């Protein structure tokens, strides 16, 4: 069965500092990979996704993620964090394939706190 | 476009009461989903509907039923609420298209069962 691990429950970063959130997955083949963000009291918003091709993926709000097959990882990065980035971040995977429909499996999330 | 809408936003129930959570999307998406979110557990899939006319169980379906009323609407019913069903419930939808399965989420319903 697929699984997603986000090893950090909470991370605190100073405003302006760089950020890396970790995500590891367990799956037999290369899955589709996603990062979602959830602001307090809100639904989830897609930051970026990886289906195939270039392993460095650019997303919205200045985020990027790098797929590393050898490490089964899809870490999220941002070079300079803003106070408005404080939120909860979820990594998710779905099996790759051509059916056009896949169920997502989510990690448990990482809560990002931004200090002044 | 409103995207994915959910009603109600908040609800308090007593143990044993029933209720239906409503979800609608105006993006002409084929697939719809119901998740619950609990602290430290991420989002877990309750039920999904891959296309109009079909529904299937997800990871945690016990105690829930769903209805795909039409292409736009997908409701979640709790027949006899239990305190363990206290959670935040999210509805999502996606277009069923090869290589594009981004899910769009509603704002959630916060349910408390006393």
PDB file of N, CA and C in Angstrom, chain B residues 13-18 78-83 113-114:
ATOM      1  N   UNK B  13     -23.855  18.164  16.978  1.00  0.00           N
ATOM      2  CA  UNK B  13     -24.862  17.113  17.070  1.00  0.00           C
ATOM      3  C   UNK B  13     -24.752  16.414  18.414  1.00  0.00           C
ATOM      4  N   UNK B  14     -25.838  15.798  18.813  1.00  0.00           N
ATOM      5  CA  UNK B  14     -25.795  14.901  19.957  1.00  0.00           C
ATOM      6  C   UNK B  14     -25.603  13.474  19.441  1.00  0.00           C
ATOM      7  N   UNK B  15     -24.999  12.648  20.265  1.00  0.00           N
ATOM      8  CA  UNK B  15     -24.810  11.248  19.897  1.00  0.00           C
ATOM      9  C   UNK B  15     -26.134  10.621  19.464  1.00  0.00           C
ATOM     10  N   UNK B  16     -26.116   9.954  18.319  1.00  0.00           N
ATOM     11  CA  UNK B  16     -27.300   9.285  17.814  1.00  0.00           C
ATOM     12  C   UNK B  16     -28.102  10.089  16.803  1.00  0.00           C
ATOM     13  N   UNK B  17     -27.853  11.397  16.737  1.00  0.00           N
ATOM     14  CA  UNK B  17     -28.560  12.206  15.752  1.00  0.00           C
ATOM     15  C   UNK B  17     -27.998  11.943  14.356  1.00  0.00           C
ATOM     16  N   UNK B  18     -28.776  12.297  13.360  1.00  0.00           N
ATOM     17  CA  UNK B  18     -28.336  12.128  11.977  1.00  0.00           C
ATOM     18  C   UNK B  18     -28.217  13.486  11.309  1.00  0.00           C
ATOM     19  N   UNK B  78     -24.435  11.035   7.936  1.00  0.00           N
ATOM     20  CA  UNK B  78     -24.157  10.328   9.183  1.00  0.00           C
ATOM     21  C   UNK B  78     -25.507   9.874   9.729  1.00  0.00           C
ATOM     22  N   UNK B  79     -25.749   8.591   9.759  1.00  0.00           N
ATOM     23  CA  UNK B  79     -27.054   8.080  10.183  1.00  0.00           C
ATOM     24  C   UNK B  79     -27.242   8.146  11.696  1.00  0.00           C
ATOM     25  N   UNK B  80     -26.199   7.861  12.426  1.00  0.00           N
ATOM     26  CA  UNK B  80     -26.267   7.871  13.887  1.00  0.00           C
ATOM     27  C   UNK B  80     -24.918   8.355  14.397  1.00  0.00           C
ATOM     28  N   UNK B  81     -24.822   9.664  14.609  1.00  0.00           N
ATOM     29  CA  UNK B  81     -23.524  10.270  14.901  1.00  0.00           C
ATOM     30  C   UNK B  81     -22.926   9.755  16.208  1.00  0.00           C
ATOM     31  N   UNK B  82     -21.607   9.623  16.202  1.00  0.00           N
ATOM     32  CA  UNK B  82     -20.851   9.189  17.377  1.00  0.00           C
ATOM     33  C   UNK B  82     -19.754  10.212  17.655  1.00  0.00           C
ATOM     34  N   UNK B  83     -19.324  10.322  18.920  1.00  0.00           N
ATOM     35  CA  UNK B  83     -18.249  11.282  19.242  1.00  0.00           C
ATOM     36  C   UNK B  83     -16.988  11.067  18.394  1.00  0.00           C
ATOM     37  N   UNK B 113     -19.598  16.201  17.740  1.00  0.00           N
ATOM     38  CA  UNK B 113     -20.624  15.279  18.234  1.00  0.00           C
ATOM     39  C   UNK B 113     -20.441  15.123  19.743  1.00  0.00           C
ATOM     40  N   UNK B 114     -21.463  15.509  20.474  1.00  0.00           N
ATOM     41  CA  UNK B 114     -21.381  15.482  21.938  1.00  0.00           C
ATOM     42  C   UNK B 114     -21.898  14.174  22.515  1.00  0.00           C
TER      43      UNK B 114
END
